[in-house]
């Protein structure tokens, strides 16, 4: 999904059908989704276009389109914790916060953890 203004790409995002596993680069962890899941991912709005509602419009359109895909039972979206504006928009249109993934590196050692239930972090038979 894209939006162009004056010849400049100012907003983009992805709708991924039948997403079973997602690698979250920011924290170096995998997220395992239930069968029938669609994912809304990698959204970006150029600074010159922020505050115009483009992110909200694209999320609404992607969620609508995902719901029309036969067999879709879940729609997931992710946002990094520091991006409070995006989380606010996601929750405003009806997404519910479920859990967080974390990573911390100190002295060259990296620790990763999550508040997600085990079914979202362990490989499933159908993954």
JSON list of C-alpha atoms in Angstrom, two decimals:
[
{"chain": "A", "resi": 1, "resn": "UNK", "atom": "CA", "xyz": [0.00, 0.00, 0.00]},
{"chain": "A", "resi": 2, "resn": "UNK", "atom": "CA", "xyz": [1.49, 3.34, -1.01]},
{"chain": "A", "resi": 3, "resn": "UNK", "atom": "CA", "xyz": [0.66, 7.02, -1.12]},
{"chain": "A", "resi": 4, "resn": "UNK", "atom": "CA", "xyz": [2.48, 9.51, -3.34]},
{"chain": "A", "resi": 5, "resn": "UNK", "atom": "CA", "xyz": [2.34, 13.32, -3.11]},
{"chain": "A", "resi": 6, "resn": "UNK", "atom": "CA", "xyz": [4.03, 15.60, -5.64]},
{"chain": "A", "resi": 7, "resn": "UNK", "atom": "CA", "xyz": [5.95, 12.65, -7.08]},
{"chain": "A", "resi": 8, "resn": "UNK", "atom": "CA", "xyz": [7.32, 11.60, -3.67]},
{"chain": "A", "resi": 9, "resn": "UNK", "atom": "CA", "xyz": [6.48, 8.33, -1.92]},
{"chain": "A", "resi": 10, "resn": "UNK", "atom": "CA", "xyz": [5.29, 9.58, 1.47]},
{"chain": "A", "resi": 11, "resn": "UNK", "atom": "CA", "xyz": [3.61, 6.52, 2.95]},
{"chain": "A", "resi": 12, "resn": "UNK", "atom": "CA", "xyz": [3.88, 2.79, 2.52]},
{"chain": "A", "resi": 13, "resn": "UNK", "atom": "CA", "xyz": [2.86, -0.36, 4.38]},
{"chain": "A", "resi": 14, "resn": "UNK", "atom": "CA", "xyz": [2.47, -4.08, 3.71]},
{"chain": "A", "resi": 15, "resn": "UNK", "atom": "CA", "xyz": [-0.44, -6.48, 4.10]},
{"chain": "A", "resi": 16, "resn": "UNK", "atom": "CA", "xyz": [0.86, -10.04, 4.27]},
{"chain": "A", "resi": 17, "resn": "UNK", "atom": "CA", "xyz": [-1.71, -12.79, 3.79]},
{"chain": "A", "resi": 18, "resn": "UNK", "atom": "CA", "xyz": [-1.39, -16.14, 5.55]},
{"chain": "A", "resi": 19, "resn": "UNK", "atom": "CA", "xyz": [1.44, -15.05, 7.80]},
{"chain": "A", "resi": 20, "resn": "UNK", "atom": "CA", "xyz": [2.50, -17.93, 10.06]},
{"chain": "A", "resi": 21, "resn": "UNK", "atom": "CA", "xyz": [5.84, -16.61, 11.25]},
{"chain": "A", "resi": 22, "resn": "UNK", "atom": "CA", "xyz": [7.31, -13.14, 11.40]},
{"chain": "A", "resi": 23, "resn": "UNK", "atom": "CA", "xyz": [10.88, -12.24, 12.25]},
{"chain": "A", "resi": 24, "resn": "UNK", "atom": "CA", "xyz": [11.04, -9.01, 14.20]},
{"chain": "A", "resi": 25, "resn": "UNK", "atom": "CA", "xyz": [14.41, -7.57, 13.24]},
{"chain": "A", "resi": 26, "resn": "UNK", "atom": "CA", "xyz": [14.32, -4.84, 15.89]},
{"chain": "A", "resi": 27, "resn": "UNK", "atom": "CA", "xyz": [14.47, -7.41, 18.71]},
{"chain": "A", "resi": 28, "resn": "UNK", "atom": "CA", "xyz": [15.90, -10.42, 16.90]},
{"chain": "A", "resi": 29, "resn": "UNK", "atom": "CA", "xyz": [12.95, -12.67, 17.76]},
{"chain": "A", "resi": 30, "resn": "UNK", "atom": "CA", "xyz": [10.35, -14.69, 15.91]},
{"chain": "A", "resi": 31, "resn": "UNK", "atom": "CA", "xyz": [6.60, -14.34, 16.31]},
{"chain": "A", "resi": 32, "resn": "UNK", "atom": "CA", "xyz": [4.45, -17.37, 15.47]},
{"chain": "A", "resi": 33, "resn": "UNK", "atom": "CA", "xyz": [0.90, -16.54, 14.46]},
{"chain": "A", "resi": 34, "resn": "UNK", "atom": "CA", "xyz": [-2.20, -18.73, 14.50]},
{"chain": "A", "resi": 35, "resn": "UNK", "atom": "CA", "xyz": [-3.50, -20.20, 11.22]},
{"chain": "A", "resi": 36, "resn": "UNK", "atom": "CA", "xyz": [-5.60, -17.76, 9.22]},
{"chain": "A", "resi": 37, "resn": "UNK", "atom": "CA", "xyz": [-3.53, -14.74, 10.27]},
{"chain": "A", "resi": 38, "resn": "UNK", "atom": "CA", "xyz": [-2.84, -11.66, 8.20]},
{"chain": "A", "resi": 39, "resn": "UNK", "atom": "CA", "xyz": [-0.13, -9.20, 9.19]},
{"chain": "A", "resi": 40, "resn": "UNK", "atom": "CA", "xyz": [0.09, -5.45, 8.70]},
{"chain": "A", "resi": 41, "resn": "UNK", "atom": "CA", "xyz": [3.78, -4.63, 8.66]},
{"chain": "A", "resi": 42, "resn": "UNK", "atom": "CA", "xyz": [6.62, -2.23, 7.90]},
{"chain": "A", "resi": 43, "resn": "UNK", "atom": "CA", "xyz": [4.58, 0.95, 7.72]},
{"chain": "A", "resi": 44, "resn": "UNK", "atom": "CA", "xyz": [6.41, 4.23, 7.19]},
{"chain": "A", "resi": 45, "resn": "UNK", "atom": "CA", "xyz": [5.32, 7.82, 6.70]},
{"chain": "A", "resi": 46, "resn": "UNK", "atom": "CA", "xyz": [7.83, 10.41, 5.46]},
{"chain": "A", "resi": 47, "resn": "UNK", "atom": "CA", "xyz": [8.28, 13.28, 7.95]},
{"chain": "A", "resi": 48, "resn": "UNK", "atom": "CA", "xyz": [6.84, 15.83, 5.48]},
{"chain": "A", "resi": 49, "resn": "UNK", "atom": "CA", "xyz": [3.55, 13.88, 5.43]},
{"chain": "A", "resi": 50, "resn": "UNK", "atom": "CA", "xyz": [3.11, 13.06, 9.11]},
{"chain": "A", "resi": 51, "resn": "UNK", "atom": "CA", "xyz": [0.04, 14.34, 10.88]},
{"chain": "A", "resi": 52, "resn": "UNK", "atom": "CA", "xyz": [-2.17, 14.00, 7.79]},
{"chain": "A", "resi": 53, "resn": "UNK", "atom": "CA", "xyz": [-3.79, 10.70, 8.76]},
{"chain": "A", "resi": 54, "resn": "UNK", "atom": "CA", "xyz": [-2.09, 8.63, 6.06]},
{"chain": "A", "resi": 55, "resn": "UNK", "atom": "CA", "xyz": [-1.05, 5.89, 8.48]},
{"chain": "A", "resi": 56, "resn": "UNK", "atom": "CA", "xyz": [-4.59, 5.64, 9.83]},
{"chain": "A", "resi": 57, "resn": "UNK", "atom": "CA", "xyz": [-6.05, 5.51, 6.31]},
{"chain": "A", "resi": 58, "resn": "UNK", "atom": "CA", "xyz": [-3.66, 2.78, 5.21]},
{"chain": "A", "resi": 59, "resn": "UNK", "atom": "CA", "xyz": [-4.26, 0.71, 8.37]},
{"chain": "A", "resi": 60, "resn": "UNK", "atom": "CA", "xyz": [-8.02, 0.94, 7.91]},
{"chain": "A", "resi": 61, "resn": "UNK", "atom": "CA", "xyz": [-7.79, -0.06, 4.24]},
{"chain": "A", "resi": 62, "resn": "UNK", "atom": "CA", "xyz": [-5.42, -2.95, 4.93]},
{"chain": "A", "resi": 63, "resn": "UNK", "atom": "CA", "xyz": [-7.55, -4.24, 7.82]},
{"chain": "A", "resi": 64, "resn": "UNK", "atom": "CA", "xyz": [-10.64, -4.03, 5.61]},
{"chain": "A", "resi": 65, "resn": "UNK", "atom": "CA", "xyz": [-8.89, -5.89, 2.77]},
{"chain": "A", "resi": 66, "resn": "UNK", "atom": "CA", "xyz": [-7.45, -8.50, 5.15]},
{"chain": "A", "resi": 67, "resn": "UNK", "atom": "CA", "xyz": [-10.92, -9.19, 6.54]},
{"chain": "A", "resi": 68, "resn": "UNK", "atom": "CA", "xyz": [-12.16, -9.92, 3.00]},
{"chain": "A", "resi": 69, "resn": "UNK", "atom": "CA", "xyz": [-9.52, -12.61, 2.41]},
{"chain": "A", "resi": 70, "resn": "UNK", "atom": "CA", "xyz": [-11.28, -15.99, 2.74]},
{"chain": "A", "resi": 71, "resn": "UNK", "atom": "CA", "xyz": [-10.17, -17.83, 5.87]},
{"chain": "A", "resi": 72, "resn": "UNK", "atom": "CA", "xyz": [-8.74, -14.83, 7.68]},
{"chain": "A", "resi": 73, "resn": "UNK", "atom": "CA", "xyz": [-9.43, -15.21, 11.39]},
{"chain": "A", "resi": 74, "resn": "UNK", "atom": "CA", "xyz": [-6.83, -12.85, 12.89]},
{"chain": "A", "resi": 75, "resn": "UNK", "atom": "CA", "xyz": [-5.21, -9.58, 11.84]},
{"chain": "A", "resi": 76, "resn": "UNK", "atom": "CA", "xyz": [-1.97, -8.61, 13.58]},
{"chain": "A", "resi": 77, "resn": "UNK", "atom": "CA", "xyz": [0.06, -5.43, 13.51]},
{"chain": "A", "resi": 78, "resn": "UNK", "atom": "CA", "xyz": [3.31, -4.61, 15.25]},
{"chain": "A", "resi": 79, "resn": "UNK", "atom": "CA", "xyz": [4.90, -1.37, 16.35]},
{"chain": "A", "resi": 80, "resn": "UNK", "atom": "CA", "xyz": [8.17, -0.65, 18.16]},
{"chain": "A", "resi": 81, "resn": "UNK", "atom": "CA", "xyz": [7.67, 0.57, 21.72]},
{"chain": "A", "resi": 82, "resn": "UNK", "atom": "CA", "xyz": [9.28, 3.96, 21.05]},
{"chain": "A", "resi": 83, "resn": "UNK", "atom": "CA", "xyz": [6.67, 4.72, 18.38]},
{"chain": "A", "resi": 84, "resn": "UNK", "atom": "CA", "xyz": [3.87, 5.90, 20.66]},
{"chain": "A", "resi": 85, "resn": "UNK", "atom": "CA", "xyz": [2.11, 7.75, 17.82]},
{"chain": "A", "resi": 86, "resn": "UNK", "atom": "CA", "xyz": [1.71, 4.59, 15.71]},
{"chain": "A", "resi": 87, "resn": "UNK", "atom": "CA", "xyz": [0.56, 2.53, 18.70]},
{"chain": "A", "resi": 88, "resn": "UNK", "atom": "CA", "xyz": [-2.00, 5.23, 19.50]},
{"chain": "A", "resi": 89, "resn": "UNK", "atom": "CA", "xyz": [-3.38, 5.11, 15.94]},
{"chain": "A", "resi": 90, "resn": "UNK", "atom": "CA", "xyz": [-3.53, 1.30, 15.94]},
{"chain": "A", "resi": 91, "resn": "UNK", "atom": "CA", "xyz": [-5.44, 1.24, 19.22]},
{"chain": "A", "resi": 92, "resn": "UNK", "atom": "CA", "xyz": [-7.70, 4.11, 18.14]},
{"chain": "A", "resi": 93, "resn": "UNK", "atom": "CA", "xyz": [-8.93, 2.10, 15.13]},
{"chain": "A", "resi": 94, "resn": "UNK", "atom": "CA", "xyz": [-9.58, -0.99, 17.23]},
{"chain": "A", "resi": 95, "resn": "UNK", "atom": "CA", "xyz": [-6.38, -3.02, 17.56]},
{"chain": "A", "resi": 96, "resn": "UNK", "atom": "CA", "xyz": [-5.73, -4.34, 21.07]},
{"chain": "A", "resi": 97, "resn": "UNK", "atom": "CA", "xyz": [-2.33, -4.48, 22.74]},
{"chain": "A", "resi": 98, "resn": "UNK", "atom": "CA", "xyz": [-1.43, -8.11, 23.47]},
{"chain": "A", "resi": 99, "resn": "UNK", "atom": "CA", "xyz": [2.26, -8.43, 24.36]},
{"chain": "A", "resi": 100, "resn": "UNK", "atom": "CA", "xyz": [5.78, -7.08, 23.95]},
{"chain": "A", "resi": 101, "resn": "UNK", "atom": "CA", "xyz": [9.16, -8.39, 22.84]},
{"chain": "A", "resi": 102, "resn": "UNK", "atom": "CA", "xyz": [12.36, -6.95, 24.32]},
{"chain": "A", "resi": 103, "resn": "UNK", "atom": "CA", "xyz": [16.09, -6.96, 23.68]},
{"chain": "A", "resi": 104, "resn": "UNK", "atom": "CA", "xyz": [18.92, -5.43, 25.69]},
{"chain": "A", "resi": 105, "resn": "UNK", "atom": "CA", "xyz": [22.65, -5.55, 25.03]},
{"chain": "A", "resi": 106, "resn": "UNK", "atom": "CA", "xyz": [25.10, -4.81, 27.84]},
{"chain": "A", "resi": 107, "resn": "UNK", "atom": "CA", "xyz": [28.80, -5.46, 27.67]},
{"chain": "A", "resi": 108, "resn": "UNK", "atom": "CA", "xyz": [28.47, -7.35, 24.40]},
{"chain": "A", "resi": 109, "resn": "UNK", "atom": "CA", "xyz": [25.87, -9.77, 25.80]},
{"chain": "A", "resi": 110, "resn": "UNK", "atom": "CA", "xyz": [22.34, -9.66, 24.46]},
{"chain": "A", "resi": 111, "resn": "UNK", "atom": "CA", "xyz": [19.30, -10.67, 26.48]},
{"chain": "A", "resi": 112, "resn": "UNK", "atom": "CA", "xyz": [15.91, -11.21, 24.79]},
{"chain": "A", "resi": 113, "resn": "UNK", "atom": "CA", "xyz": [12.55, -11.77, 26.46]},
{"chain": "A", "resi": 114, "resn": "UNK", "atom": "CA", "xyz": [8.84, -11.39, 25.86]},
{"chain": "A", "resi": 115, "resn": "UNK", "atom": "CA", "xyz": [5.52, -11.10, 27.63]},
{"chain": "A", "resi": 116, "resn": "UNK", "atom": "CA", "xyz": [3.90, -13.23, 24.88]},
{"chain": "A", "resi": 117, "resn": "UNK", "atom": "CA", "xyz": [2.29, -16.57, 25.72]},
{"chain": "A", "resi": 118, "resn": "UNK", "atom": "CA", "xyz": [4.31, -19.64, 24.63]},
{"chain": "A", "resi": 119, "resn": "UNK", "atom": "CA", "xyz": [2.17, -20.36, 21.55]},
{"chain": "A", "resi": 120, "resn": "UNK", "atom": "CA", "xyz": [3.38, -17.11, 19.99]},
{"chain": "A", "resi": 121, "resn": "UNK", "atom": "CA", "xyz": [7.08, -17.79, 20.63]},
{"chain": "A", "resi": 122, "resn": "UNK", "atom": "CA", "xyz": [7.56, -21.52, 20.05]},
{"chain": "A", "resi": 123, "resn": "UNK", "atom": "CA", "xyz": [7.44, -23.23, 16.65]},
{"chain": "A", "resi": 124, "resn": "UNK", "atom": "CA", "xyz": [4.09, -24.85, 15.90]},
{"chain": "A", "resi": 125, "resn": "UNK", "atom": "CA", "xyz": [3.61, -28.01, 13.88]},
{"chain": "A", "resi": 126, "resn": "UNK", "atom": "CA", "xyz": [2.05, -25.99, 11.02]},
{"chain": "A", "resi": 127, "resn": "UNK", "atom": "CA", "xyz": [4.66, -23.20, 11.06]}
]
